[in-house]
Short mmCIF file of C-alpha atoms in Angstrom, two decimals:
data_model
loop_
_atom_site.label_atom_id
_atom_site.label_comp_id
_atom_site.label_asym_id
_atom_site.label_seq_id
_atom_site.Cartn_x
_atom_site.Cartn_y
_atom_site.Cartn_z
CA UNK A 369 91.87 95.56 92.76
CA UNK A 370 89.67 98.54 93.26
CA UNK A 371 92.21 100.29 94.77
CA UNK A 372 94.79 99.53 92.08
CA UNK A 373 92.16 100.66 89.55
CA UNK A 374 91.80 103.94 91.29
CA UNK A 375 95.66 104.48 91.30
CA UNK A 376 95.67 103.87 87.77
CA UNK A 377 93.02 106.54 87.20
CA UNK A 378 95.25 108.93 88.99
CA UNK A 379 98.22 107.84 86.91
CA UNK A 380 96.03 108.63 83.92
CA UNK A 381 95.23 112.16 85.26
CA UNK A 382 98.82 112.70 86.01
CA UNK A 383 99.71 111.82 82.31
CA UNK A 384 101.39 108.30 83.17
CA UNK A 385 99.76 105.92 80.58
CA UNK A 386 102.47 103.06 81.02
CA UNK A 387 101.82 103.34 84.74
CA UNK A 388 98.35 103.26 84.61
CA UNK A 389 98.20 100.37 82.21
CA UNK A 390 100.40 98.26 84.64
CA UNK A 391 98.14 99.10 87.48
CA UNK A 392 95.01 98.11 85.66
CA UNK A 393 96.77 94.84 84.63
CA UNK A 394 97.84 93.88 88.31
CA UNK A 395 94.33 95.10 89.29
CA UNK A 396 93.22 92.44 86.78
CA UNK A 397 95.33 89.90 88.09
CA UNK A 398 93.91 90.42 91.53
CA UNK A 399 90.23 90.28 90.27
CA UNK A 400 89.43 89.37 87.13
CA UNK A 401 85.92 90.66 87.39
CA UNK A 402 86.97 94.22 88.46
CA UNK A 403 84.80 96.29 86.11
CA UNK A 404 86.72 99.63 86.89
CA UNK A 405 90.02 97.95 85.86
CA UNK A 406 88.34 96.15 82.65
CA UNK A 407 86.70 99.45 81.68
CA UNK A 408 89.67 101.79 82.47
CA UNK A 409 91.94 99.48 80.56
CA UNK A 410 89.71 99.43 77.60
CA UNK A 411 89.60 103.06 77.35
CA UNK A 412 93.39 103.12 77.59
CA UNK A 413 93.68 100.78 74.65
CA UNK A 414 90.94 102.26 73.00
CA UNK A 415 93.12 105.49 72.67
CA UNK A 416 95.71 103.39 71.12
CA UNK A 417 93.71 101.65 68.69
CA UNK A 418 93.92 98.15 70.30
CA UNK A 419 90.22 97.58 68.82
CA UNK A 420 90.25 93.80 69.48
CA UNK A 421 91.82 93.98 72.96
CA UNK A 422 89.10 96.66 73.95
CA UNK A 423 86.38 94.44 72.64
CA UNK A 424 87.54 91.64 74.77
CA UNK A 425 87.89 93.48 77.87
CA UNK A 426 84.32 95.16 77.14
CA UNK A 427 82.81 91.60 76.85
CA UNK A 428 83.89 91.06 80.39
CA UNK A 429 82.20 94.11 82.13
CA UNK A 430 79.31 93.01 84.07
CA UNK A 431 75.87 94.86 84.32
CA UNK A 432 76.45 97.71 86.84
CA UNK A 433 78.13 100.97 86.86
CA UNK A 434 80.56 100.58 84.11
CA UNK A 435 77.81 98.84 81.71
CA UNK A 436 76.70 101.87 79.98
CA UNK A 437 79.85 103.43 79.26
CA UNK A 438 81.11 100.06 78.05
CA UNK A 439 78.44 99.54 75.82
CA UNK A 440 78.99 103.12 74.30
CA UNK A 441 82.72 102.24 73.95
CA UNK A 442 81.76 98.87 72.19
CA UNK A 443 79.54 100.75 70.08
CA UNK A 444 82.32 103.28 69.15
CA UNK A 445 84.70 100.63 68.35
CA UNK A 446 82.29 98.90 65.93
CA UNK A 447 81.60 102.57 64.12
CA UNK A 448 85.05 102.55 63.71
CA UNK A 449 85.94 99.14 62.22
CA UNK A 450 83.49 99.96 59.59
#
């Protein structure tokens, strides 16, 4: 799952958002707790304004390397919803 999430990050950098979304979703099929994929997919969907889906993904991020960034993104989503 981590390798698929890393591949998704490379696809984002190359401008392939659709390919990145597919890779993130595949990573989550393999490991529903893959924080890299949860956060990466949340960022991608946030850029498209899919706030409800973003919030659902961020709620699943565990304490660890992605938790601070997840909290910041969740706060930005809440501000945007006002």
